[in-house]
mmCIF file of C-alpha atoms and ligand atoms in Angstrom:
data_model
loop_
_atom_site.group_PDB
_atom_site.id
_atom_site.type_symbol
_atom_site.label_atom_id
_atom_site.label_comp_id
_atom_site.label_asym_id
_atom_site.label_seq_id
_atom_site.Cartn_x
_atom_site.Cartn_y
_atom_site.Cartn_z
ATOM 1 C CA MET A 1 2.366 7.234 -32.427
ATOM 2 C CA ILE A 2 -0.561 9.375 -33.512
ATOM 3 C CA ILE A 3 -0.145 12.910 -34.850
ATOM 4 C CA TYR A 4 -3.627 14.366 -34.872
ATOM 5 C CA LEU A 5 -4.073 17.176 -37.415
ATOM 6 C CA ASP A 6 -7.830 16.918 -37.958
ATOM 7 C CA ASN A 7 -9.007 19.348 -35.308
ATOM 8 C CA ASN A 8 -11.692 20.950 -37.494
ATOM 9 C CA ALA A 9 -13.410 17.544 -37.506
ATOM 10 C CA THR A 10 -13.175 17.137 -33.755
ATOM 11 C CA THR A 11 -10.744 17.812 -30.925
ATOM 12 C CA ARG A 12 -9.397 15.754 -28.044
ATOM 13 C CA MET A 13 -11.055 16.521 -24.748
ATOM 14 C CA ALA A 14 -8.904 18.658 -22.444
ATOM 15 C CA PRO A 15 -7.863 16.724 -19.278
ATOM 16 C CA GLU A 16 -9.325 19.565 -17.177
ATOM 17 C CA VAL A 17 -12.677 19.099 -18.926
ATOM 18 C CA LEU A 18 -12.734 15.387 -18.144
ATOM 19 C CA ALA A 19 -11.807 16.099 -14.514
ATOM 20 C CA ALA A 20 -14.681 18.587 -14.205
ATOM 21 C CA MET A 21 -17.139 16.062 -15.669
ATOM 22 C CA LEU A 22 -16.158 12.986 -13.652
ATOM 23 C CA PRO A 23 -18.033 13.816 -10.398
ATOM 24 C CA PHE A 24 -21.231 14.255 -12.436
ATOM 25 C CA LEU A 25 -20.721 10.871 -14.127
ATOM 26 C CA GLN A 26 -20.071 9.157 -10.798
ATOM 27 C CA GLU A 27 -21.327 10.259 -7.393
ATOM 28 C CA SER A 28 -23.256 13.425 -8.324
ATOM 29 C CA TYR A 29 -25.762 11.983 -10.775
ATOM 30 C CA GLY A 30 -28.950 13.764 -9.700
ATOM 31 C CA ASN A 31 -31.543 15.009 -12.168
ATOM 32 C CA ALA A 32 -31.226 18.811 -12.341
ATOM 33 C CA GLY A 33 -35.026 18.983 -12.031
ATOM 34 C CA SER A 34 -35.128 17.155 -8.659
ATOM 35 C CA ALA A 35 -35.617 19.084 -5.426
ATOM 36 C CA HIS A 36 -33.269 16.938 -3.287
ATOM 37 C CA VAL A 37 -29.614 17.523 -2.559
ATOM 38 C CA LEU A 38 -28.254 15.671 -5.629
ATOM 39 C CA GLY A 39 -30.725 17.503 -7.863
ATOM 40 C CA LEU A 40 -29.637 20.839 -6.438
ATOM 41 C CA LEU A 41 -25.962 20.005 -7.070
ATOM 42 C CA SER A 42 -26.751 19.289 -10.722
ATOM 43 C CA GLU A 43 -28.879 22.412 -11.018
ATOM 44 C CA GLY A 44 -26.031 24.486 -9.556
ATOM 45 C CA ALA A 45 -23.627 22.970 -12.075
ATOM 46 C CA LEU A 46 -25.923 24.003 -14.939
ATOM 47 C CA VAL A 47 -26.027 27.577 -13.609
ATOM 48 C CA GLN A 48 -22.232 27.707 -13.484
ATOM 49 C CA SER A 49 -21.823 26.252 -16.987
ATOM 50 C CA ARG A 50 -24.313 28.729 -18.419
ATOM 51 C CA GLU A 51 -22.250 31.541 -16.915
ATOM 52 C CA GLN A 52 -19.040 30.099 -18.377
ATOM 53 C CA VAL A 53 -20.507 29.811 -21.888
ATOM 54 C CA ALA A 54 -22.022 33.315 -21.624
ATOM 55 C CA ALA A 55 -18.651 34.768 -20.536
ATOM 56 C CA MET A 56 -16.981 33.143 -23.560
ATOM 57 C CA LEU A 57 -19.574 34.607 -25.943
ATOM 58 C CA GLY A 58 -20.025 38.023 -24.300
ATOM 59 C CA CYS A 59 -23.744 37.591 -23.644
ATOM 60 C CA SER A 60 -26.058 37.085 -20.685
ATOM 61 C CA PRO A 61 -26.519 33.543 -19.234
ATOM 62 C CA ALA A 62 -30.266 33.807 -19.915
ATOM 63 C CA GLU A 63 -29.462 34.010 -23.637
ATOM 64 C CA VAL A 64 -27.682 30.612 -23.663
ATOM 65 C CA LEU A 65 -29.644 27.455 -24.483
ATOM 66 C CA PHE A 66 -27.844 24.118 -24.057
ATOM 67 C CA ASN A 67 -28.215 21.566 -26.839
ATOM 68 C CA SER A 68 -26.406 18.705 -28.585
ATOM 69 C CA GLY A 69 -24.162 20.759 -30.879
ATOM 70 C CA GLY A 70 -23.878 22.598 -34.154
ATOM 71 C CA THR A 71 -26.339 20.608 -36.235
ATOM 72 C CA GLU A 72 -29.070 21.027 -33.653
ATOM 73 C CA GLY A 73 -28.390 24.756 -33.234
ATOM 74 C CA ILE A 74 -28.718 25.203 -36.996
ATOM 75 C CA ASN A 75 -31.956 23.195 -37.176
ATOM 76 C CA HIS A 76 -33.379 25.095 -34.197
ATOM 77 C CA THR A 77 -32.517 28.440 -35.786
ATOM 78 C CA PHE A 78 -33.964 27.848 -39.245
ATOM 79 C CA ARG A 79 -37.047 25.913 -38.187
ATOM 80 C CA GLY A 80 -37.702 28.302 -35.306
ATOM 81 C CA VAL A 81 -37.476 31.415 -37.460
ATOM 82 C CA PHE A 82 -39.552 29.802 -40.227
ATOM 83 C CA GLU A 83 -42.319 29.067 -37.734
ATOM 84 C CA ALA A 84 -42.137 32.371 -35.859
ATOM 85 C CA PHE A 85 -42.299 34.682 -38.905
ATOM 86 C CA PRO A 86 -44.892 33.271 -41.333
ATOM 87 C CA ASN A 87 -44.903 36.440 -43.432
ATOM 88 C CA GLN A 88 -41.151 36.408 -44.016
ATOM 89 C CA ARG A 89 -40.396 33.591 -46.415
ATOM 90 C CA HIS A 90 -36.953 34.541 -47.757
ATOM 91 C CA PHE A 91 -33.687 33.150 -46.343
ATOM 92 C CA ILE A 92 -30.093 34.015 -47.297
ATOM 93 C CA ILE A 93 -27.074 31.733 -46.862
ATOM 94 C CA SER A 94 -23.708 31.280 -48.589
ATOM 95 C CA ALA A 95 -22.761 28.447 -50.933
ATOM 96 C CA VAL A 96 -20.032 27.252 -48.544
ATOM 97 C CA GLU A 97 -22.156 26.718 -45.422
ATOM 98 C CA HIS A 98 -22.030 23.441 -43.502
ATOM 99 C CA PRO A 99 -24.141 20.581 -44.955
ATOM 100 C CA ALA A 100 -26.549 20.992 -41.997
ATOM 101 C CA VAL A 101 -27.481 24.465 -43.269
ATOM 102 C CA LEU A 102 -27.776 23.261 -46.863
ATOM 103 C CA ALA A 103 -30.014 20.346 -45.839
ATOM 104 C CA VAL A 104 -32.336 22.477 -43.678
ATOM 105 C CA CYS A 105 -32.628 24.965 -46.542
ATOM 106 C CA GLU A 106 -33.681 22.169 -48.893
ATOM 107 C CA TRP A 107 -36.404 21.317 -46.391
ATOM 108 C CA LEU A 108 -37.418 24.992 -46.121
ATOM 109 C CA LYS A 109 -37.754 25.155 -49.897
ATOM 110 C CA SER A 110 -40.029 22.124 -49.808
ATOM 111 C CA GLN A 111 -42.196 24.103 -47.354
ATOM 112 C CA GLY A 112 -42.500 27.079 -49.707
ATOM 113 C CA ALA A 113 -39.550 29.228 -48.591
ATOM 114 C CA GLU A 114 -37.195 30.923 -51.025
ATOM 115 C CA VAL A 115 -33.462 30.588 -50.367
ATOM 116 C CA THR A 116 -30.751 32.793 -51.879
ATOM 117 C CA SER A 117 -27.307 31.195 -51.814
ATOM 118 C CA LEU A 118 -24.466 33.719 -52.134
ATOM 119 C CA GLY A 119 -21.333 32.721 -54.016
ATOM 120 C CA VAL A 120 -17.749 33.242 -52.886
ATOM 121 C CA ASP A 121 -14.621 34.286 -54.807
ATOM 122 C CA ARG A 122 -11.553 32.099 -55.512
ATOM 123 C CA ASP A 123 -10.278 32.779 -52.014
ATOM 124 C CA GLY A 124 -13.565 31.689 -50.472
ATOM 125 C CA GLN A 125 -14.505 35.245 -49.524
ATOM 126 C CA LEU A 126 -18.062 36.547 -49.472
ATOM 127 C CA ASP A 127 -19.277 39.201 -51.924
ATOM 128 C CA LEU A 128 -20.635 41.873 -49.571
ATOM 129 C CA ALA A 129 -22.249 43.839 -52.420
ATOM 130 C CA ALA A 130 -24.189 40.704 -53.414
ATOM 131 C CA LEU A 131 -25.256 40.247 -49.796
ATOM 132 C CA ALA A 132 -26.505 43.842 -49.594
ATOM 133 C CA ALA A 133 -28.398 43.481 -52.867
ATOM 134 C CA SER A 134 -30.070 40.218 -51.847
ATOM 135 C CA ILE A 135 -31.719 41.417 -48.598
ATOM 136 C CA ARG A 136 -35.425 42.083 -49.174
ATOM 137 C CA PRO A 137 -38.327 43.312 -47.030
ATOM 138 C CA ASP A 138 -39.508 39.675 -46.714
ATOM 139 C CA THR A 139 -36.073 38.331 -45.733
ATOM 140 C CA ALA A 140 -36.517 36.498 -42.445
ATOM 141 C CA LEU A 141 -32.957 35.430 -41.810
ATOM 142 C CA VAL A 142 -29.411 35.793 -43.080
ATOM 143 C CA SER A 143 -27.278 32.850 -41.934
ATOM 144 C CA LEU A 144 -23.513 32.906 -42.455
ATOM 145 C CA MET A 145 -20.645 31.019 -40.884
ATOM 146 C CA ALA A 146 -17.968 32.836 -38.904
ATOM 147 C CA ALA A 147 -15.279 30.551 -40.333
ATOM 148 C CA ASN A 148 -15.394 27.827 -42.941
ATOM 149 C CA ASN A 149 -14.711 24.305 -41.698
ATOM 150 C CA GLU A 150 -12.750 23.282 -44.816
ATOM 151 C CA SER A 151 -10.825 26.382 -45.878
ATOM 152 C CA GLY A 152 -10.738 28.195 -42.530
ATOM 153 C CA VAL A 153 -11.690 31.418 -44.349
ATOM 154 C CA LEU A 154 -13.235 33.995 -42.018
ATOM 155 C CA PHE A 155 -16.237 35.981 -43.159
ATOM 156 C CA PRO A 156 -16.074 39.702 -42.156
ATOM 157 C CA LEU A 157 -18.685 39.526 -39.398
ATOM 158 C CA ASP A 158 -18.468 43.214 -38.442
ATOM 159 C CA LYS A 159 -19.360 44.275 -42.005
ATOM 160 C CA VAL A 160 -22.023 41.556 -42.321
ATOM 161 C CA VAL A 161 -23.670 42.754 -39.100
ATOM 162 C CA GLN A 162 -23.794 46.357 -40.327
ATOM 163 C CA LEU A 163 -25.363 45.357 -43.639
ATOM 164 C CA VAL A 164 -27.921 42.921 -42.275
ATOM 165 C CA LYS A 165 -29.010 44.849 -39.195
ATOM 166 C CA GLY A 166 -29.239 48.051 -41.289
ATOM 167 C CA LYS A 167 -31.905 46.312 -43.360
ATOM 168 C CA GLY A 168 -33.865 44.790 -40.510
ATOM 169 C CA ALA A 169 -33.380 41.044 -41.135
ATOM 170 C CA LEU A 170 -32.377 38.587 -38.415
ATOM 171 C CA LEU A 171 -28.759 37.401 -38.453
ATOM 172 C CA HIS A 172 -27.615 33.896 -37.492
ATOM 173 C CA VAL A 173 -23.929 32.998 -37.256
ATOM 174 C CA ASP A 174 -22.621 29.438 -37.281
ATOM 175 C CA ALA A 175 -19.593 29.927 -35.023
ATOM 176 C CA THR A 176 -18.808 26.199 -34.753
ATOM 177 C CA GLN A 177 -15.313 26.586 -36.225
ATOM 178 C CA SER A 178 -14.277 30.009 -34.985
ATOM 179 C CA ILE A 179 -14.672 29.417 -31.245
ATOM 180 C CA GLY A 180 -11.277 29.161 -29.618
ATOM 181 C CA LYS A 181 -9.470 30.222 -32.792
ATOM 182 C CA ALA A 182 -10.779 33.753 -33.413
ATOM 183 C CA PRO A 183 -12.104 36.318 -30.936
ATOM 184 C CA LEU A 184 -15.847 36.901 -30.718
ATOM 185 C CA ASP A 185 -17.826 39.292 -28.528
ATOM 186 C CA LEU A 186 -21.607 39.337 -28.763
ATOM 187 C CA ALA A 187 -21.657 42.449 -26.565
ATOM 188 C CA THR A 188 -20.323 44.455 -29.515
ATOM 189 C CA LEU A 189 -21.818 42.441 -32.411
ATOM 190 C CA PRO A 190 -25.626 42.620 -32.624
ATOM 191 C CA ILE A 191 -26.058 39.072 -33.923
ATOM 192 C CA ASP A 192 -29.475 37.503 -33.154
ATOM 193 C CA LEU A 193 -28.632 33.792 -33.093
ATOM 194 C CA LEU A 194 -25.305 31.956 -32.869
ATOM 195 C CA ASN A 195 -24.442 28.290 -32.434
ATOM 196 C CA VAL A 196 -21.376 26.603 -30.952
ATOM 197 C CA SER A 197 -20.334 22.966 -30.542
ATOM 198 C CA GLY A 198 -18.377 21.645 -27.542
ATOM 199 C CA HIS A 199 -16.357 18.971 -29.340
ATOM 200 C CA LYS A 200 -14.697 21.556 -31.603
ATOM 201 C CA PHE A 201 -12.969 23.285 -28.689
ATOM 202 C CA HIS A 202 -11.786 20.412 -26.475
ATOM 203 C CA GLY A 203 -15.149 19.804 -24.834
ATOM 204 C CA PRO A 204 -17.273 16.634 -24.997
ATOM 205 C CA LYS A 205 -19.071 15.422 -28.128
ATOM 206 C CA GLY A 206 -22.835 15.830 -28.283
ATOM 207 C CA THR A 207 -22.782 19.155 -26.414
ATOM 208 C CA GLY A 208 -23.313 22.685 -27.628
ATOM 209 C CA ALA A 209 -25.208 25.896 -27.138
ATOM 210 C CA LEU A 210 -27.443 28.209 -29.082
ATOM 211 C CA PHE A 211 -27.346 31.915 -28.253
ATOM 212 C CA ILE A 212 -30.781 33.490 -28.721
ATOM 213 C CA ARG A 213 -30.748 37.248 -28.197
ATOM 214 C CA ARG A 214 -33.052 38.472 -25.446
ATOM 215 C CA GLY A 215 -36.481 39.402 -26.815
ATOM 216 C CA LEU A 216 -36.383 37.016 -29.800
ATOM 217 C CA ARG A 217 -39.088 34.408 -29.248
ATOM 218 C CA LEU A 218 -38.859 31.114 -31.125
ATOM 219 C CA LYS A 219 -41.201 28.185 -30.575
ATOM 220 C CA PRO A 220 -39.794 25.280 -28.503
ATOM 221 C CA PHE A 221 -37.509 23.056 -30.559
ATOM 222 C CA MET A 222 -38.221 19.917 -28.567
ATOM 223 C CA LEU A 223 -41.590 19.524 -26.894
ATOM 224 C CA GLY A 224 -41.954 17.521 -23.721
ATOM 225 C CA GLY A 225 -40.506 19.232 -20.678
ATOM 226 C CA HIS A 226 -39.826 22.445 -18.839
ATOM 227 C CA GLN A 227 -36.057 22.182 -19.355
ATOM 228 C CA GLU A 228 -34.223 25.130 -20.934
ATOM 229 C CA ARG A 229 -37.216 27.289 -20.024
ATOM 230 C CA GLY A 230 -39.523 25.083 -22.057
ATOM 231 C CA ARG A 231 -37.573 25.587 -25.284
ATOM 232 C CA ARG A 232 -35.858 22.189 -25.341
ATOM 233 C CA GLY A 233 -37.511 19.435 -23.380
ATOM 234 C CA GLY A 234 -35.537 16.447 -22.091
ATOM 235 C CA THR A 235 -33.409 15.686 -19.032
ATOM 236 C CA GLU A 236 -30.257 17.774 -19.253
ATOM 237 C CA ASN A 237 -26.929 16.108 -20.065
ATOM 238 C CA VAL A 238 -25.369 17.449 -16.867
ATOM 239 C CA PRO A 239 -21.863 15.914 -17.240
ATOM 240 C CA GLY A 240 -21.719 17.058 -20.871
ATOM 241 C CA ILE A 241 -22.872 20.563 -20.013
ATOM 242 C CA VAL A 242 -20.321 20.779 -17.190
ATOM 243 C CA GLY A 243 -17.632 19.793 -19.716
ATOM 244 C CA LEU A 244 -18.899 22.392 -22.183
ATOM 245 C CA GLY A 245 -18.699 25.053 -19.466
ATOM 246 C CA LYS A 246 -15.148 24.108 -18.495
ATOM 247 C CA ALA A 247 -14.065 24.032 -22.157
ATOM 248 C CA SER A 248 -15.574 27.525 -22.624
ATOM 249 C CA GLU A 249 -13.682 28.854 -19.624
ATOM 250 C CA MET A 250 -10.480 27.414 -21.104
ATOM 251 C CA VAL A 251 -11.145 29.077 -24.484
ATOM 252 C CA LEU A 252 -10.951 32.479 -22.825
ATOM 253 C CA ALA A 253 -7.790 31.542 -20.943
ATOM 254 C CA HIS A 254 -6.057 30.190 -24.072
ATOM 255 C CA LEU A 255 -6.959 32.852 -26.657
ATOM 256 C CA PRO A 256 -3.490 34.455 -26.364
ATOM 257 C CA GLN A 257 -1.968 31.143 -27.619
ATOM 258 C CA VAL A 258 -3.846 31.406 -30.897
ATOM 259 C CA ALA A 259 -1.156 33.595 -32.482
ATOM 260 C CA ALA A 260 1.443 30.901 -31.763
ATOM 261 C CA MET A 261 -0.790 28.328 -33.480
ATOM 262 C CA GLY A 262 -0.896 30.639 -36.522
ATOM 263 C CA GLY A 263 2.902 30.861 -36.504
ATOM 264 C CA LEU A 264 3.194 27.068 -36.573
ATOM 265 C CA ARG A 265 0.666 26.779 -39.413
ATOM 266 C CA ASP A 266 2.511 29.474 -41.437
ATOM 267 C CA HIS A 267 5.829 27.702 -40.869
ATOM 268 C CA PHE A 268 4.244 24.455 -42.075
ATOM 269 C CA GLU A 269 2.854 26.055 -45.232
ATOM 270 C CA SER A 270 6.038 27.836 -46.217
ATOM 271 C CA ALA A 271 8.127 24.695 -45.642
ATOM 272 C CA ILE A 272 5.729 22.672 -47.820
ATOM 273 C CA ARG A 273 5.918 25.271 -50.573
ATOM 274 C CA ASP A 274 9.710 25.127 -50.439
ATOM 275 C CA SER A 275 9.909 21.336 -50.533
ATOM 276 C CA ILE A 276 7.047 20.284 -52.854
ATOM 277 C CA LYS A 277 6.172 21.607 -56.305
ATOM 278 C CA GLY A 278 2.606 22.009 -57.557
ATOM 279 C CA VAL A 279 0.931 22.988 -54.288
ATOM 280 C CA HIS A 280 -1.984 25.419 -54.063
ATOM 281 C CA LEU A 281 -3.116 26.871 -50.724
ATOM 282 C CA HIS A 282 -6.869 27.321 -51.042
ATOM 283 C CA GLY A 283 -8.149 30.489 -49.368
ATOM 284 C CA ALA A 284 -4.675 31.795 -48.531
ATOM 285 C CA GLY A 285 -5.514 35.219 -49.981
ATOM 286 C CA ALA A 286 -8.296 35.791 -47.444
ATOM 287 C CA PRO A 287 -8.205 36.199 -43.666
ATOM 288 C CA ARG A 288 -8.201 32.642 -42.279
ATOM 289 C CA LEU A 289 -8.351 30.737 -39.028
ATOM 290 C CA PRO A 290 -4.823 30.383 -37.643
ATOM 291 C CA ASN A 291 -5.064 26.576 -37.392
ATOM 292 C CA THR A 292 -6.225 25.547 -40.864
ATOM 293 C CA SER A 293 -4.284 24.692 -43.999
ATOM 294 C CA PHE A 294 -6.277 23.581 -47.027
ATOM 295 C CA MET A 295 -3.709 22.358 -49.542
ATOM 296 C CA GLY A 296 -4.182 21.098 -53.069
ATOM 297 C CA PHE A 297 -1.439 18.832 -54.491
ATOM 298 C CA GLN A 298 -1.470 18.894 -58.271
ATOM 299 C CA GLY A 299 -2.226 15.593 -59.949
ATOM 300 C CA LEU A 300 -2.833 13.621 -56.742
ATOM 301 C CA GLU A 301 -5.881 12.105 -55.091
ATOM 302 C CA GLY A 302 -6.501 13.557 -51.639
ATOM 303 C CA GLU A 303 -7.817 10.181 -50.482
ATOM 304 C CA ALA A 304 -4.554 8.405 -51.405
ATOM 305 C CA LEU A 305 -2.546 11.036 -49.531
ATOM 306 C CA LEU A 306 -4.820 10.710 -46.489
ATOM 307 C CA MET A 307 -4.374 6.907 -46.459
ATOM 308 C CA LYS A 308 -0.571 7.105 -46.763
ATOM 309 C CA LEU A 309 -0.400 9.611 -43.904
ATOM 310 C CA SER A 310 -2.833 7.550 -41.851
ATOM 311 C CA GLU A 311 -0.613 4.446 -42.273
ATOM 312 C CA ARG A 312 2.076 6.478 -40.504
ATOM 313 C CA GLY A 313 -0.233 7.666 -37.745
ATOM 314 C CA VAL A 314 -0.949 11.142 -39.142
ATOM 315 C CA CYS A 315 -4.646 12.088 -39.168
ATOM 316 C CA VAL A 316 -5.863 14.660 -41.716
ATOM 317 C CA SER A 317 -8.945 14.934 -43.931
ATOM 318 C CA THR A 318 -9.597 15.502 -47.627
ATOM 319 C CA GLY A 319 -11.450 18.139 -49.591
ATOM 320 C CA SER A 320 -13.555 15.734 -51.559
ATOM 321 C CA ALA A 321 -16.778 13.891 -51.142
ATOM 322 C CA CYS A 322 -17.940 10.653 -52.671
ATOM 323 C CA THR A 323 -21.437 11.384 -53.869
ATOM 324 C CA THR A 324 -22.193 9.190 -56.855
ATOM 325 C CA GLY A 325 -19.414 6.661 -56.440
ATOM 326 C CA GLN A 326 -17.063 9.115 -58.129
ATOM 327 C CA LYS A 327 -14.723 11.472 -56.357
ATOM 328 C CA GLU A 328 -15.883 15.073 -56.614
ATOM 329 C CA PRO A 329 -14.289 18.150 -55.071
ATOM 330 C CA SER A 330 -16.262 19.269 -52.011
ATOM 331 C CA HIS A 331 -19.007 21.876 -52.396
ATOM 332 C CA VAL A 332 -16.642 24.387 -50.781
ATOM 333 C CA LEU A 333 -13.880 23.818 -53.353
ATOM 334 C CA ARG A 334 -16.425 23.943 -56.160
ATOM 335 C CA ALA A 335 -17.819 27.240 -54.858
ATOM 336 C CA MET A 336 -14.252 28.582 -54.752
ATOM 337 C CA SER A 337 -13.773 27.510 -58.410
ATOM 338 C CA ALA A 338 -10.640 25.612 -57.385
ATOM 339 C CA PRO A 339 -8.831 24.223 -60.456
ATOM 340 C CA LYS A 340 -9.734 20.525 -60.713
ATOM 341 C CA GLU A 341 -6.137 19.239 -60.856
ATOM 342 C CA PHE A 342 -5.549 20.790 -57.421
ATOM 343 C CA ALA A 343 -9.047 20.295 -56.026
ATOM 344 C CA LEU A 344 -9.046 16.487 -56.181
ATOM 345 C CA GLY A 345 -5.641 16.358 -54.517
ATOM 346 C CA THR A 346 -6.678 18.475 -51.565
ATOM 347 C CA ILE A 347 -6.132 17.673 -47.918
ATOM 348 C CA ARG A 348 -7.037 19.727 -44.866
ATOM 349 C CA ILE A 349 -4.596 19.980 -42.005
ATOM 350 C CA SER A 350 -6.021 21.526 -38.858
ATOM 351 C CA LEU A 351 -3.975 22.211 -35.734
ATOM 352 C CA CYS A 352 -5.016 22.827 -32.140
ATOM 353 C CA ARG A 353 -3.426 24.370 -29.099
ATOM 354 C CA TYR A 354 -1.867 20.999 -28.194
ATOM 355 C CA THR A 355 -0.084 20.607 -31.568
ATOM 356 C CA THR A 356 3.676 20.712 -31.094
ATOM 357 C CA ARG A 357 6.495 21.953 -33.331
ATOM 358 C CA ASP A 358 7.992 18.431 -33.226
ATOM 359 C CA GLU A 359 4.778 16.936 -34.618
ATOM 360 C CA ILE A 360 4.743 19.476 -37.451
ATOM 361 C CA GLN A 361 8.421 18.767 -38.127
ATOM 362 C CA THR A 362 7.732 15.023 -38.353
ATOM 363 C CA VAL A 363 5.005 15.596 -40.945
ATOM 364 C CA LEU A 364 7.223 18.014 -42.870
ATOM 365 C CA GLU A 365 9.860 15.313 -43.080
ATOM 366 C CA MET A 366 7.491 12.601 -44.348
ATOM 367 C CA LEU A 367 5.185 14.514 -46.713
ATOM 368 C CA PRO A 368 7.575 15.293 -49.631
ATOM 369 C CA GLY A 369 8.514 11.587 -49.958
ATOM 370 C CA ILE A 370 4.873 10.460 -49.870
ATOM 371 C CA VAL A 371 3.880 13.016 -52.520
ATOM 372 C CA GLU A 372 6.807 11.985 -54.702
ATOM 373 C CA ASP A 373 5.923 8.264 -54.413
ATOM 374 C CA LEU A 374 2.268 8.885 -55.209
ATOM 375 C CA ARG A 375 3.089 11.127 -58.150
ATOM 376 C CA GLY A 376 5.553 8.513 -59.398
ATOM 377 C CA SER A 377 2.904 5.793 -59.279
ATOM 378 C CA ASN A 378 0.311 7.914 -61.068
ATOM 379 C CA PRO A 379 0.611 7.291 -64.843
ATOM 380 C CA PHE A 380 -0.687 10.790 -65.563
ATOM 381 C CA THR A 381 1.811 12.651 -63.394
ATOM 382 C CA ARG A 382 4.898 10.384 -63.767
ATOM 383 C CA ALA A 383 7.746 12.443 -65.210
HETATM 384 N N1 PLP B 401 -21.113 23.922 -38.619
HETATM 385 C C1 PLP B 401 -19.816 23.813 -38.939
HETATM 386 C C2 PLP B 401 -19.126 24.975 -39.588
HETATM 387 C C3 PLP B 401 -19.110 22.642 -38.648
HETATM 388 O O1 PLP B 401 -17.825 22.538 -38.964
HETATM 389 C C4 PLP B 401 -19.812 21.565 -38.021
HETATM 390 C C5 PLP B 401 -19.130 20.282 -37.748
HETATM 391 O O2 PLP B 401 -18.294 19.846 -38.493
HETATM 392 C C6 PLP B 401 -21.170 21.734 -37.703
HETATM 393 C C7 PLP B 401 -21.790 22.920 -38.013
HETATM 394 C C8 PLP B 401 -21.953 20.627 -37.026
HETATM 395 O O3 PLP B 401 -21.580 20.557 -35.680
HETATM 396 P P1 PLP B 401 -21.901 19.237 -34.791
HETATM 397 O O4 PLP B 401 -20.860 18.232 -35.147
HETATM 398 O O5 PLP B 401 -21.744 19.711 -33.382
HETATM 399 O O6 PLP B 401 -23.288 18.825 -35.100
#
């Protein structure tokens, strides 16, 4: 039996999403650019999906560009803005952004751009005063995530928007993790660019969308065809886009269930605190996604905990990365100044709307014993 608690990494596809995609993988396989009947069916499906994604985001369908996911949306944003505004060479991000943002910023620096990386406090929260102070007349773009993929901490988007738009810079939001878990309405938030990824909200992998506010002109990201109004050439992934559209429609329908997911996560955390000593909940002092628990177990290795859980069919992830052959806390934990004895023993548990109370109960029953065994076998933590 598998208990899947790694939903910030990826989610299972909803059965309704698969059902919506199947006709476009089988009998209705026309190229959306073809003028015949099968082409028109595909073209119609793209129109419908664009409307579904736009309804989820609160924008107009013309502002939605289909792509392959979060990493592409981030690359498109940074490279597009860099090219479109040659006199604005300053970019602002936070230290806890996704590696895609960090990597593109390294490339930007190699091209002569200047990048300011804002720190976060121990709870993973952004320093708004530092953000305000860092925006300059030559700032092209401020790029911040809606929610962090490791800690689940939510950045205060309403306040960020006020600060950034008040100073005239463009604002990009990486909403990859918040979609389906926190409300978002672009009709009331004047964000300029925002990326989403289908596989994080029960849609297919390799699908996503970039919102580009009307009037903002970026050069094409992929040259070669008229698709996506010339901004991303290449035959459209019609089945994938249909799945993305269906998944977006389901996000809207399921938002009321998010509170219940938060209740289950809170129950899990308080039960763990009651049954295991030496546990630190990273980011728990800040507003967080309702599905994420980022827990540090004192004196343990997150990897060992992950393997023990995996042997019993429970899928989670760790808060560490292996960079130089040695385990290091992730860049997010380092930015949060997490104490090392908790940081290295960190695992991330991320729920979804399909997670059941019984699954959580099963994990609650097995985790204290696993932690005790591992602590007992560690010469540094053995009592
Ligand atoms: N941004 C965040 C916050 C993410 O969590 C991820 C995926 O883990 C990405 C971007 C990249 O998304 P994709 O897997 O669709 O390329």
